[in-house]
mmCIF file of C-alpha atoms in Angstrom:
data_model
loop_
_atom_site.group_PDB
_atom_site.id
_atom_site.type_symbol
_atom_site.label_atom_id
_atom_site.label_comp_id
_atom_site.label_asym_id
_atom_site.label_seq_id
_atom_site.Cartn_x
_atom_site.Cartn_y
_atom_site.Cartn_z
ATOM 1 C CA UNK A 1 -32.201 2.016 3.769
ATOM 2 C CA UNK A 2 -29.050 1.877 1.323
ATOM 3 C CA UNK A 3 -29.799 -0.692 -1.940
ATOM 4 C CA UNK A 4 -26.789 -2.279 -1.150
ATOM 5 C CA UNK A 5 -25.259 -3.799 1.422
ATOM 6 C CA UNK A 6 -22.714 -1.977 3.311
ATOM 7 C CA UNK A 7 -20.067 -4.183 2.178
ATOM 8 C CA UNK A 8 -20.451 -3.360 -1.628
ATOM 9 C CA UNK A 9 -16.991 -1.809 -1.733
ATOM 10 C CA UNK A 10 -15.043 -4.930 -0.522
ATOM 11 C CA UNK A 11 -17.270 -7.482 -2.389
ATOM 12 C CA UNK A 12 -15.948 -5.667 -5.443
ATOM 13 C CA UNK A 13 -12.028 -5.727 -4.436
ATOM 14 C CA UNK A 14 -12.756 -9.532 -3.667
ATOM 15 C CA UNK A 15 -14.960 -10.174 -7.056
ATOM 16 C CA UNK A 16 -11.728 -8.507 -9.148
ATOM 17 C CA UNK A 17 -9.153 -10.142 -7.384
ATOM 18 C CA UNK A 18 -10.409 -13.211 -7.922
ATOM 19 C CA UNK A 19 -11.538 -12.547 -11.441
ATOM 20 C CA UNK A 20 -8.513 -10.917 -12.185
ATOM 21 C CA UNK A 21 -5.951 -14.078 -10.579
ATOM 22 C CA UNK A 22 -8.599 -16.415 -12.569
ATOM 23 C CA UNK A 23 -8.554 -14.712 -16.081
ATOM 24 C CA UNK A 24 -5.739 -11.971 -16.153
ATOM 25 C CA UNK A 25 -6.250 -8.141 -15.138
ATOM 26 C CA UNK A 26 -6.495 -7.269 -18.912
ATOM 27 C CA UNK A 27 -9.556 -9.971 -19.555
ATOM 28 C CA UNK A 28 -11.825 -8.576 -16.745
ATOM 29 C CA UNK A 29 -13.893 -5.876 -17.931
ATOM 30 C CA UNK A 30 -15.830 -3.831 -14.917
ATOM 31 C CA UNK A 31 -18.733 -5.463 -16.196
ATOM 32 C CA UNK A 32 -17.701 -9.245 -14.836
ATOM 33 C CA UNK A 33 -16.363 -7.381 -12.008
ATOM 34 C CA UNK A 34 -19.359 -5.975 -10.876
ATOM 35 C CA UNK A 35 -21.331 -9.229 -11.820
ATOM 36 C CA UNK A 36 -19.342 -11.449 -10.075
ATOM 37 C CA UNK A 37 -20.226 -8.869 -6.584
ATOM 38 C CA UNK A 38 -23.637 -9.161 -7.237
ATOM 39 C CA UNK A 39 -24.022 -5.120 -8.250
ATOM 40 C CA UNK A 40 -24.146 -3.125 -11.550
ATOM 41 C CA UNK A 41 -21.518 -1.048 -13.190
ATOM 42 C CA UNK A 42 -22.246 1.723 -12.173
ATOM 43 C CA UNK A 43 -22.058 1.274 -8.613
ATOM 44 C CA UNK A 44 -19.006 -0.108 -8.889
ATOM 45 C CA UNK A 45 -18.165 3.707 -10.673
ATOM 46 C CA UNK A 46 -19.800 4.570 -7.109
ATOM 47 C CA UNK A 47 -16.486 3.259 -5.572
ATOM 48 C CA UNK A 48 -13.603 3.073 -8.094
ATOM 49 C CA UNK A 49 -13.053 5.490 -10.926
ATOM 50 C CA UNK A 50 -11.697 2.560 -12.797
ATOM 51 C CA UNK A 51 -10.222 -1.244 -12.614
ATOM 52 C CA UNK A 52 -7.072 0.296 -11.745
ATOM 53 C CA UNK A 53 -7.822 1.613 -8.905
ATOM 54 C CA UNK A 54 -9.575 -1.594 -7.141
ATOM 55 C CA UNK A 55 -5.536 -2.515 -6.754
ATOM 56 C CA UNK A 56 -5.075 0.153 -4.755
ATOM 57 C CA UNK A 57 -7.965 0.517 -2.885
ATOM 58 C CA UNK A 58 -6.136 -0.041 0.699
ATOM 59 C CA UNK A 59 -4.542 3.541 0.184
ATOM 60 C CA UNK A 60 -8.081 4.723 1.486
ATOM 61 C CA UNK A 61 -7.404 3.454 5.105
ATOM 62 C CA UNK A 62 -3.479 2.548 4.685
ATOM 63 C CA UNK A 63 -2.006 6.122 3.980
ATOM 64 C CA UNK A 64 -4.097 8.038 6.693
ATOM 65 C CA UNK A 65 -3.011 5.461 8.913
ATOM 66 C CA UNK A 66 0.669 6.246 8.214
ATOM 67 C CA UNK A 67 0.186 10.260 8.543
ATOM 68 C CA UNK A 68 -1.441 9.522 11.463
ATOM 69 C CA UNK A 69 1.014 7.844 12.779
ATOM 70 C CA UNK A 70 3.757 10.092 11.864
ATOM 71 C CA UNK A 71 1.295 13.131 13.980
ATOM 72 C CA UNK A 72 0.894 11.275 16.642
ATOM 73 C CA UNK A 73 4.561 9.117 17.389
ATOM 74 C CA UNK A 74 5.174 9.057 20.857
ATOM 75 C CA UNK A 75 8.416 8.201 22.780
ATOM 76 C CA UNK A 76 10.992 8.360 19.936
ATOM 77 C CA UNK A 77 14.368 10.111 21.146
ATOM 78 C CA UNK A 78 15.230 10.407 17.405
ATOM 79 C CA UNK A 79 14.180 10.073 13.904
ATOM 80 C CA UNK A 80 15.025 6.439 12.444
ATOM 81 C CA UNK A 81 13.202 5.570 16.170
ATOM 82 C CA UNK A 82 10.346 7.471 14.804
ATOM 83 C CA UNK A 83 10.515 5.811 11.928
ATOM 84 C CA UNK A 84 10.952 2.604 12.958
ATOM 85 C CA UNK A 85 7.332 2.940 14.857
ATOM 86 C CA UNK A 86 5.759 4.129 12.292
ATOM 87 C CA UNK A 87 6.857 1.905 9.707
ATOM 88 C CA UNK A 88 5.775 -0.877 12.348
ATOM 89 C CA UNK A 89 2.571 -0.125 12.763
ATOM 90 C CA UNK A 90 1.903 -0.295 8.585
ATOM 91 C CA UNK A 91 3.745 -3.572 8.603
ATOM 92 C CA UNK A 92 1.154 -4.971 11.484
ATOM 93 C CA UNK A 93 -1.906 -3.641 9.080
ATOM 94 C CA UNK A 94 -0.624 -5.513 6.224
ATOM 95 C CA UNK A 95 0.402 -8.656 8.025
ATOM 96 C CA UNK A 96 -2.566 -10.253 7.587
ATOM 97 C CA UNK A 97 -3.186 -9.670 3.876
ATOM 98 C CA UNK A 98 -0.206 -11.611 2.545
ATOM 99 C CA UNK A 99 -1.841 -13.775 0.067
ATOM 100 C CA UNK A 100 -3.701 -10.504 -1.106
ATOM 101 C CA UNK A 101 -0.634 -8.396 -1.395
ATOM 102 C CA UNK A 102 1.273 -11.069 -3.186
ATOM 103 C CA UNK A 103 -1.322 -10.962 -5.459
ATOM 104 C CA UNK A 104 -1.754 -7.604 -6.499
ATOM 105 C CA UNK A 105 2.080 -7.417 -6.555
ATOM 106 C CA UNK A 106 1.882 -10.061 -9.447
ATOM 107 C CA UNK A 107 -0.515 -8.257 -11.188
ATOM 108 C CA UNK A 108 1.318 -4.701 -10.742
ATOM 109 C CA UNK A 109 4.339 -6.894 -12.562
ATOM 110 C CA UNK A 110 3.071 -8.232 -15.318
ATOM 111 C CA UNK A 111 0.984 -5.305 -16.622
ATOM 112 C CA UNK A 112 3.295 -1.981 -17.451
ATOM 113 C CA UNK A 113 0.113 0.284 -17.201
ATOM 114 C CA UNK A 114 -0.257 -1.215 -13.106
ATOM 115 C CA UNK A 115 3.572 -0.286 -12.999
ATOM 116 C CA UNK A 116 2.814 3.230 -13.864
ATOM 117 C CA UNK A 117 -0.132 4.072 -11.702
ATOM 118 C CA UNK A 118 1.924 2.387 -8.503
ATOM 119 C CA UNK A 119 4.801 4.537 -9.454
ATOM 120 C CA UNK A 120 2.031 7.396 -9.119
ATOM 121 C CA UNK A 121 0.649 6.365 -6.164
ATOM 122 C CA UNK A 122 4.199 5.702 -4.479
ATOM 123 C CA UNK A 123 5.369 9.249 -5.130
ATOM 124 C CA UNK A 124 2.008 10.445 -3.612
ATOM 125 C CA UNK A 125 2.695 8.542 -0.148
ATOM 126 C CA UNK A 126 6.032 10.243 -0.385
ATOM 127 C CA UNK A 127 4.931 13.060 -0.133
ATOM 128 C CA UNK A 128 2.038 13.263 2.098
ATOM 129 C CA UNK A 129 4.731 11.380 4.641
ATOM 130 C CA UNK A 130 6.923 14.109 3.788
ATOM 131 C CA UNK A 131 4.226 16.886 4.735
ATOM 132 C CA UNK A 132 3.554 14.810 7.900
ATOM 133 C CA UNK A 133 6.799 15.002 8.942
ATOM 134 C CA UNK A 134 6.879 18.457 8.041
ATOM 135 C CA UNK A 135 3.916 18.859 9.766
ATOM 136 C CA UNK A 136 5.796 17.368 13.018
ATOM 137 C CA UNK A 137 8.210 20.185 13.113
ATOM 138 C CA UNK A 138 11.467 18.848 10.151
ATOM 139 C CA UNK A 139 12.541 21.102 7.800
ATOM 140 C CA UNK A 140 11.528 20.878 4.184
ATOM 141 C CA UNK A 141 14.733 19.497 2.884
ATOM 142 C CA UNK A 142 15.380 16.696 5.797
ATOM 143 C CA UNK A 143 11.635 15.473 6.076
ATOM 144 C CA UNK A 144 11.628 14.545 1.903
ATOM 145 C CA UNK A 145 14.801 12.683 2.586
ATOM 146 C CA UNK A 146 13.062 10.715 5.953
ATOM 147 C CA UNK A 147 10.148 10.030 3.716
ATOM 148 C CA UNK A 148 12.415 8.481 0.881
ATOM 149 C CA UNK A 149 14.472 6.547 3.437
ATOM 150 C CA UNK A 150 11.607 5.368 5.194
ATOM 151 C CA UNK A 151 10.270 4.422 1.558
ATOM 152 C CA UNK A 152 12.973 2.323 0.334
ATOM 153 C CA UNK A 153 13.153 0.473 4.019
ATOM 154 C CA UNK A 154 9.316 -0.181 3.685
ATOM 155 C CA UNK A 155 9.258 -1.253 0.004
ATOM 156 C CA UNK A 156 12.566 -3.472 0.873
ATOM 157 C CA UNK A 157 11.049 -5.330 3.487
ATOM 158 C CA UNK A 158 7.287 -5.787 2.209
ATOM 159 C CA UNK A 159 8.824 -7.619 -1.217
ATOM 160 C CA UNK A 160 11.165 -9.902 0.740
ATOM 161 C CA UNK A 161 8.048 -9.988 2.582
ATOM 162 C CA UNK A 162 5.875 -11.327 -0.263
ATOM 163 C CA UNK A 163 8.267 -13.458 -1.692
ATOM 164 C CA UNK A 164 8.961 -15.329 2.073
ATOM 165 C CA UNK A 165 5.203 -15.775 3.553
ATOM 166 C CA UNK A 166 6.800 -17.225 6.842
ATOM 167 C CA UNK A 167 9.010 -14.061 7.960
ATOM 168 C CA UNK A 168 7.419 -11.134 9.746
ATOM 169 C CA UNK A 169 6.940 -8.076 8.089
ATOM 170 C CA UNK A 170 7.558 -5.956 11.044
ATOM 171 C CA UNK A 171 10.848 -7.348 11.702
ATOM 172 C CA UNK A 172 11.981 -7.325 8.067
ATOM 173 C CA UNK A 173 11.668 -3.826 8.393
ATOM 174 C CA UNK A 174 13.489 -3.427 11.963
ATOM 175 C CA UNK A 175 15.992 -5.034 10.144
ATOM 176 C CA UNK A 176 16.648 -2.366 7.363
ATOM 177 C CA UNK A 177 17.300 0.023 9.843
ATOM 178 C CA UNK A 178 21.150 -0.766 10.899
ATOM 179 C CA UNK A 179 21.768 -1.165 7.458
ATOM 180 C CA UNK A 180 21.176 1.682 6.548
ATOM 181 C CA UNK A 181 22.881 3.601 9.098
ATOM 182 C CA UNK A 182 25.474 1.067 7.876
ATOM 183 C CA UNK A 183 25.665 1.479 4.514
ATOM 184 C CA UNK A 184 25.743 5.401 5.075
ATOM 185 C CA UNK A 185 29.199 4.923 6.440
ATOM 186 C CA UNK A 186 30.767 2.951 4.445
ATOM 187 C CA UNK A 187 33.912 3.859 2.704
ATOM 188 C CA UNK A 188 33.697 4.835 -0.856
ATOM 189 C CA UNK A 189 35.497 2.077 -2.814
#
């Protein structure tokens, strides 16, 4: 039998957030963090290698869901279809963690260090969606430039997202799509 309950990892993204919304990310030590979950620092080391990373912690189920969906999209005639699935089906796992998400975007704002790890983790997801979509049969050259498409319509739509709580995600990003098929034809002023 485990000493801890099963949901140790998500009492300790829940114990930070609020810890880190109630006395800044910089304030909260790993020590309160841990505390406040009702565990010791060194489990919490168990799950995160540091505060940092509690932020980020949906990567663990988000990006396999993405390359997963990316392996297995069905019925799209071309690639911004593709796309547009895919990028759907992250937009309904993250429709229901607004308040969250707004959150952790605040935090990712107002500390530069937050900034820097997100930029790491962002270029990451780029690439694994690129090697998905390699994976799926692009070349090289045309799946980095899907990824980085897909990207910016993604990133575009979640923070119009978090700054309008009553729009839907999904269609924020169905949006992006004509615009940039748009915006790809336009004439050069």
């Amino acid at each position: 039998m485990p000493r801890w309950p099963d949901d140790t990892k998500q009492r300790l993204v829940e114990a930070a957030y609020d810890l880190f919304v109630d006395r800044g990310y910089s304030e909260t030590t790993v020590a309160q963090i841990a505390d406040r979950a009702g565990t010791t620092s060194r489990t919490f080391f168990r799950h995160f290698p540091d505060k940092e990373e509690v932020l980020f912690s949906e990567d663990d189920e988000l990006l396999p869901l993405l390359v997963t969906s990316i392996e297995r999209s069905s019925g799209a005639s071309d690639s911004g279809e593709m796309m547009r699935e895919v990028l759907g089906v992250l937009a309904d796992s993250m429709s229901g963690h607004h308040e969250r998400l707004a959150q952790r975007d605040r935090l990712i704002a107002e500390n530069v260090a937050l900034g820097g790890r997100e930029l790491a983790k962002q270029a990451r997801w780029q690439h694994s969606v690129a090697d998905a979509l390699e994976r799926r049969g692009y070349r090289r050259d045309d799946a980095a430039i899907l990824a980085a498409v897909g990207f910016a319509i993604f990133t575009g739509a979640l923070h119009e997202w978090l700054e309008s709580p009553h729009t839907d995600l999904r269609a924020l990003v169905d949006e992006r799509f004509p615009r940039v098929a748009g915006a790809l034809t336009w004439p050069v002023p």
